[in-house]
Amino acid sequence: MALLGNQTVIHLSEQTIVLFSCALSFLGSTLIILTYIIFKDLRTTPRKLLVYLSVSDWLSAVSYAFGVWRVFHTDSLDCVVQGAISTFANTSSFFWTVAIAVYLYVFIVRSSQRVADSLVLPFHFISWGVPLSITVAALSLSKIGYDASEVSVGWCWVKIRAPDRVLWMLLTGKIWEFLAYLTLPVLYILIKRHIHIAHTALSEYRPILSNRPQSHSFFSMADMKLTLIPIIFIVLRIWSTVRFILLLTDSPARLNPVLVTLHGIGNTSQGTANCIMFVFFTQPIRTRLCKVFCCCCKCGAEAQHSQDDRHRLPPGQEPSTQREEDSTSRVLTDK
């Protein structure tokens, strides 16, 4: 990417990579939401919080994809709308990421599910309400618009010509990002430390507990993996922070193509990372998805096989044996 006057030019390769990242994040967030809706027995509160985070990531992926596809050059109406949606969704994603870490800390370290569940309603007020208030304020004061991709990759954010642009960049995202960098590692370390101590204390009883069903454990493996969300968050978001700091120092390094590409991938990949970790790498959900997929493939194969059998029969003859087998198969399936 090169700076041309007051206009930032984005190369086609950067645009293509970031659009592909947006598409993967869109699909990943959608799959997380669908698995929560379909598999009712896996609806834990932490996974519900993950769904709320996925809604924010879904909105971010859609709005970022539109911005990268358009590559705005003026403060047009669609630029402002896209900037407002991405600002709200991105900030909301920060809050929900911290909310999940707080929930896990209270649930695991403080050993209080009742208190942890009571935090869900305040999480909604904070994680949706604060980003919405900030976005409405920025829109009312005409702070959202064309940013010359100084701290973005084609999409709109805070107007680059606004005299107080740094203040609004902080309010509409960066200050919450910095706070998340400080808060998440502390909570994550405390959670992992508590888990390590608990496992050590129970080590002498493992021969006794080895015959107990795994489902009776204090927390499931799926919930344990939610502790990895802060790490995913930091790894993906750090590139955006680096470019923001380079902007403050007026360093041309912020236009480095590799850094810009990493920024675009990082800001649009949280839905993908969460899907890989909490869908494909989570045994109960992966097993159910495999069953659904295999069932669809089996039904398709049986239908094709039945159709081939009918073609081989003489005209007017009914495949009675095949009908009996199909009936038996349906009864066994229903049971």
Coordinates of C-alpha atoms in Angstrom, one line a residue:
M1 CA 0.0 0.0 0.0
A2 CA 1.3 3.4 -0.9
L3 CA 0.3 6.9 0.1
L4 CA -0.8 9.1 -2.9
G5 CA -1.4 12.6 -1.8
N6 CA -4.3 12.5 0.7
Q7 CA -5.5 9.2 -0.7
T8 CA -4.3 5.8 0.4
V9 CA -4.1 3.2 -2.4
I10 CA -4.8 -0.4 -1.5
H11 CA -3.4 -3.1 -3.8
L12 CA -5.6 -5.8 -5.2
S13 CA -3.6 -8.5 -3.4
E14 CA -4.3 -6.9 0.0
Q15 CA -7.9 -6.4 -0.9
T16 CA -8.3 -10.0 -1.9
I17 CA -6.7 -11.5 1.2
V18 CA -8.7 -9.3 3.6
L19 CA -12.0 -10.1 1.7
F20 CA -11.2 -13.8 2.0
S21 CA -10.6 -13.3 5.7
C22 CA -13.9 -11.6 6.1
A23 CA -15.7 -14.4 4.3
L24 CA -14.1 -17.0 6.6
S25 CA -15.0 -15.0 9.7
F26 CA -18.6 -14.6 8.4
L27 CA -18.9 -18.4 7.9
G28 CA -17.2 -19.1 11.2
S29 CA -19.4 -16.8 13.3
T30 CA -22.5 -18.2 11.5
L31 CA -21.5 -21.7 12.3
I32 CA -21.0 -20.9 16.0
I33 CA -24.5 -19.4 16.2
L34 CA -26.1 -22.2 14.3
T35 CA -24.6 -24.9 16.4
Y36 CA -25.9 -23.2 19.5
I37 CA -29.4 -23.1 18.0
I38 CA -29.4 -26.6 16.8
F39 CA -27.7 -28.5 19.7
K40 CA -29.9 -27.6 22.7
D41 CA -28.0 -29.9 25.1
L42 CA -24.8 -28.0 24.6
R43 CA -26.2 -24.6 25.6
T44 CA -24.0 -23.6 28.5
T45 CA -23.8 -20.0 29.6
P46 CA -20.2 -19.5 28.5
R47 CA -21.2 -20.7 25.0
K48 CA -24.1 -18.4 25.1
L49 CA -21.6 -15.5 25.7
L50 CA -19.6 -16.8 22.9
V51 CA -22.7 -16.5 20.6
Y52 CA -23.0 -12.9 21.6
L53 CA -19.4 -12.3 20.8
S54 CA -20.0 -14.1 17.4
V55 CA -22.9 -11.8 16.6
S56 CA -20.5 -8.8 17.0
D57 CA -17.8 -10.6 14.9
W58 CA -20.5 -11.4 12.3
L59 CA -21.4 -7.7 12.0
S60 CA -17.7 -6.8 11.9
A61 CA -17.0 -9.2 9.1
V62 CA -19.9 -8.0 7.0
S63 CA -19.2 -4.3 7.5
Y64 CA -15.4 -4.7 7.0
A65 CA -16.0 -6.8 3.8
F66 CA -18.2 -4.0 2.4
G67 CA -15.6 -1.4 3.2
V68 CA -12.7 -3.4 1.8
W69 CA -14.7 -4.2 -1.4
R70 CA -15.7 -0.5 -1.9
V71 CA -12.4 1.1 -0.7
F72 CA -13.9 4.4 0.1
H73 CA -12.4 7.7 -1.0
T74 CA -14.9 10.2 0.3
D75 CA -17.3 10.8 3.2
S76 CA -20.2 9.3 1.4
L77 CA -23.4 8.1 3.1
D78 CA -22.5 4.4 2.7
C79 CA -19.0 5.2 4.1
V80 CA -20.6 6.7 7.2
V81 CA -23.0 3.8 7.6
Q82 CA -20.3 1.2 7.2
G83 CA -18.0 3.1 9.6
A84 CA -20.8 3.3 12.2
I85 CA -21.7 -0.4 12.0
S86 CA -18.0 -1.5 12.2
T87 CA -17.4 0.9 15.1
F88 CA -20.3 -0.5 17.1
A89 CA -19.5 -4.1 16.3
N90 CA -15.8 -3.9 16.8
T91 CA -16.2 -2.1 20.2
S92 CA -18.9 -4.5 21.2
S93 CA -16.5 -7.4 20.4
F94 CA -14.0 -5.9 22.9
F95 CA -16.5 -5.8 25.6
W96 CA -17.9 -9.3 25.1
T97 CA -14.3 -10.7 25.0
V98 CA -13.7 -9.2 28.4
A99 CA -17.1 -10.2 29.7
I100 CA -16.4 -13.8 28.9
A101 CA -13.1 -13.7 30.8
V102 CA -14.8 -12.1 33.8
Y103 CA -17.5 -14.7 33.7
L104 CA -15.0 -17.6 33.6
Y105 CA -13.0 -15.9 36.4
V106 CA -16.0 -15.7 38.7
F107 CA -17.3 -19.2 37.7
I108 CA -14.0 -21.0 38.0
V109 CA -11.8 -19.1 40.4
R110 CA -14.5 -17.8 42.7
S111 CA -16.5 -21.0 42.3
S112 CA -19.8 -19.2 42.2
Q113 CA -22.1 -20.1 39.2
R114 CA -24.9 -18.1 40.7
V115 CA -22.9 -14.9 40.8
A116 CA -21.4 -15.5 37.4
D117 CA -24.9 -16.1 35.9
S118 CA -26.2 -12.9 37.5
L119 CA -23.5 -10.9 35.6
V120 CA -25.0 -11.8 32.2
L121 CA -27.7 -9.1 32.3
P122 CA -25.1 -6.3 33.2
F123 CA -22.9 -7.7 30.4
H124 CA -25.7 -7.0 27.9
F125 CA -26.2 -3.4 29.1
I126 CA -22.4 -2.7 29.0
S127 CA -21.4 -4.7 25.9
W128 CA -24.2 -3.4 23.7
G129 CA -25.1 -0.1 25.4
V130 CA -21.6 1.5 25.7
P131 CA -20.6 0.8 22.1
L132 CA -24.0 2.0 20.9
S133 CA -23.8 5.2 22.9
I134 CA -20.3 6.0 21.6
T135 CA -21.3 5.3 18.0
V136 CA -24.4 7.5 18.3
A137 CA -22.3 10.3 19.8
A138 CA -19.7 10.0 17.0
L139 CA -22.4 10.1 14.4
S140 CA -24.1 13.1 15.9
L141 CA -20.8 15.0 15.9
S142 CA -19.9 13.9 12.4
K143 CA -16.8 12.2 13.5
I144 CA -17.2 9.0 11.4
G145 CA -16.2 9.0 7.8
Y146 CA -13.3 8.6 5.4
D147 CA -10.0 7.9 7.2
A148 CA -7.7 7.4 4.2
S149 CA -7.0 3.9 5.5
E150 CA -4.4 5.3 7.9
V151 CA -5.6 2.9 10.6
S152 CA -7.8 0.7 8.4
V153 CA -7.7 -1.4 5.2
G154 CA -10.2 0.4 3.0
W155 CA -13.1 0.7 5.4
C156 CA -14.2 3.9 7.1
W157 CA -13.7 4.9 10.7
V158 CA -12.9 8.2 12.3
K159 CA -12.5 11.1 9.8
I160 CA -8.8 11.6 9.1
R161 CA -9.4 15.4 8.8
A162 CA -11.1 15.8 12.2
P163 CA -8.8 17.9 14.4
D164 CA -9.6 15.7 17.4
R165 CA -9.3 12.4 15.5
V166 CA -6.9 10.8 18.0
L167 CA -9.4 11.4 20.8
W168 CA -12.2 9.8 18.8
M169 CA -10.1 6.9 17.7
L170 CA -9.5 6.2 21.4
L171 CA -13.1 6.5 22.3
T172 CA -14.4 4.4 19.4
G173 CA -12.1 1.5 19.9
K174 CA -8.5 2.0 20.9
I175 CA -8.9 2.8 24.6
W176 CA -11.1 -0.3 25.0
E177 CA -8.5 -2.3 23.1
F178 CA -5.7 -1.1 25.4
L179 CA -7.8 -1.9 28.5
A180 CA -8.5 -5.4 27.1
Y181 CA -4.8 -5.9 26.7
L182 CA -4.2 -5.2 30.4
T183 CA -7.3 -7.0 31.8
L184 CA -7.4 -10.2 29.8
P185 CA -3.9 -11.5 30.6
V186 CA -4.4 -11.0 34.3
L187 CA -7.8 -12.8 34.3
Y188 CA -6.4 -15.5 32.1
I189 CA -3.3 -16.1 34.3
L190 CA -5.5 -16.3 37.4
I191 CA -7.9 -18.8 35.8
K192 CA -5.0 -21.0 34.6
R193 CA -3.3 -20.8 38.0
H194 CA -6.5 -21.9 39.7
I195 CA -7.0 -24.8 37.3
H196 CA -3.4 -25.9 37.8
I197 CA -3.7 -25.9 41.6
A198 CA -7.1 -27.7 41.5
H199 CA -5.6 -30.5 39.2
T200 CA -2.6 -30.8 41.5
A201 CA -4.8 -31.1 44.6
L202 CA -6.9 -33.8 42.9
S203 CA -4.0 -35.8 41.6
E204 CA -3.9 -38.3 44.5
Y205 CA -7.6 -39.1 43.9
R206 CA -7.4 -39.7 40.2
P207 CA -7.4 -43.5 40.6
I208 CA -10.7 -43.2 42.4
L209 CA -12.2 -40.6 40.1
S210 CA -11.0 -42.3 36.9
N211 CA -14.2 -44.4 36.6
R212 CA -16.5 -41.4 36.9
P213 CA -18.1 -40.1 33.7
Q214 CA -16.3 -37.2 32.2
S215 CA -19.5 -35.2 32.0
H216 CA -19.5 -34.9 35.8
S217 CA -16.3 -32.9 35.8
F218 CA -16.5 -29.4 37.3
F219 CA -16.3 -27.8 33.9
S220 CA -16.4 -29.2 30.4
M221 CA -13.6 -29.2 27.9
A222 CA -15.6 -26.8 25.8
D223 CA -15.9 -24.3 28.6
M224 CA -12.2 -24.7 29.4
K225 CA -11.3 -23.7 25.8
L226 CA -13.1 -20.4 26.3
T227 CA -10.1 -19.3 28.3
L228 CA -8.2 -19.2 25.0
I229 CA -10.4 -16.3 23.7
P230 CA -8.2 -13.6 25.3
I231 CA -5.1 -15.1 23.7
I232 CA -6.8 -15.2 20.3
F233 CA -7.9 -11.6 20.8
I234 CA -4.4 -10.3 21.6
V235 CA -2.7 -12.2 18.7
L236 CA -5.2 -10.9 16.2
R237 CA -5.6 -7.3 17.4
I238 CA -2.0 -6.4 18.0
W239 CA -1.4 -5.4 14.4
S240 CA -4.1 -2.7 14.5
T241 CA -2.6 -1.3 17.7
V242 CA 0.9 -1.2 16.1
R243 CA -0.4 0.8 13.2
F244 CA -2.2 3.2 15.5
I245 CA 1.0 3.9 17.5
L246 CA 2.8 4.4 14.2
L247 CA 0.2 6.9 13.2
L248 CA 0.7 8.8 16.4
T249 CA 4.4 9.0 15.7
D250 CA 3.8 9.8 12.0
S251 CA 5.9 6.9 10.9
P252 CA 5.7 5.8 7.3
A253 CA 6.1 2.2 8.5
R254 CA 2.3 2.1 9.1
L255 CA 2.0 1.8 5.3
N256 CA 4.2 -1.4 5.1
P257 CA 2.2 -3.9 3.0
V258 CA 2.9 -6.8 5.3
L259 CA 1.7 -4.8 8.3
V260 CA -1.4 -3.6 6.5
T261 CA -2.2 -7.2 5.4
L262 CA -1.7 -8.5 9.0
H263 CA -3.9 -5.7 10.3
G264 CA -6.7 -6.6 7.8
I265 CA -6.5 -10.3 8.6
G266 CA -6.3 -9.7 12.4
N267 CA -9.3 -7.4 12.5
T268 CA -11.5 -9.7 10.5
S269 CA -10.4 -13.2 11.7
Q270 CA -11.8 -13.6 15.2
G271 CA -14.9 -15.3 14.0
T272 CA -12.8 -17.8 12.1
A273 CA -10.4 -18.4 15.1
N274 CA -13.4 -18.9 17.5
C275 CA -15.1 -21.3 15.1
I276 CA -11.9 -23.5 14.7
M277 CA -11.4 -23.6 18.5
F278 CA -14.9 -24.0 19.8
V279 CA -16.6 -25.9 16.9
F280 CA -14.0 -28.0 15.0
F281 CA -11.8 -28.6 18.0
T282 CA -14.6 -29.3 20.5
Q283 CA -15.4 -33.0 20.6
P284 CA -19.2 -32.9 21.4
I285 CA -19.9 -30.4 18.6
R286 CA -17.6 -32.0 16.1
T287 CA -19.2 -35.4 16.7
R288 CA -22.7 -34.0 16.2
L289 CA -21.6 -32.2 13.0
C290 CA -20.1 -35.4 11.7
K291 CA -23.3 -37.3 12.4
V292 CA -25.4 -34.6 10.6
F293 CA -23.0 -34.6 7.6
C294 CA -22.8 -38.4 7.4
C295 CA -26.6 -38.7 7.8
C296 CA -27.1 -36.3 4.8
C297 CA -24.5 -38.2 2.7
K298 CA -26.1 -41.6 3.7
C299 CA -29.6 -40.4 2.8
G300 CA -28.4 -39.1 -0.6
A301 CA -26.6 -42.4 -1.3
E302 CA -29.6 -44.4 -0.3
A303 CA -31.9 -42.3 -2.5
Q304 CA -29.5 -42.8 -5.5
H305 CA -29.3 -46.5 -4.8
S306 CA -33.1 -46.8 -4.6
Q307 CA -33.5 -44.9 -7.9
D308 CA -30.9 -47.2 -9.6
D309 CA -32.8 -50.2 -8.4
R310 CA -36.1 -48.9 -9.8
H311 CA -34.4 -48.3 -13.2
R312 CA -33.2 -51.9 -13.2
L313 CA -36.7 -53.4 -12.5
P314 CA -39.1 -54.3 -15.3
P315 CA -41.9 -51.8 -16.0
G316 CA -44.8 -52.0 -13.5
Q317 CA -42.9 -54.1 -11.0
E318 CA -42.6 -52.7 -7.4
P319 CA -39.4 -53.2 -5.4
S320 CA -41.2 -54.8 -2.5
T321 CA -38.1 -56.2 -0.8
Q322 CA -36.5 -52.7 -0.9
R323 CA -39.7 -51.2 0.6
E324 CA -39.5 -53.6 3.5
E325 CA -35.9 -52.9 4.2
D326 CA -36.6 -49.1 4.1
S327 CA -39.4 -49.5 6.6
T328 CA -37.2 -51.5 8.9
S329 CA -34.5 -49.0 8.6
R330 CA -36.9 -46.1 9.5
V331 CA -38.2 -48.0 12.6
L332 CA -34.7 -48.6 13.9
T333 CA -33.8 -45.0 13.3
D334 CA -36.8 -43.7 15.2
K335 CA -35.9 -45.8 18.2

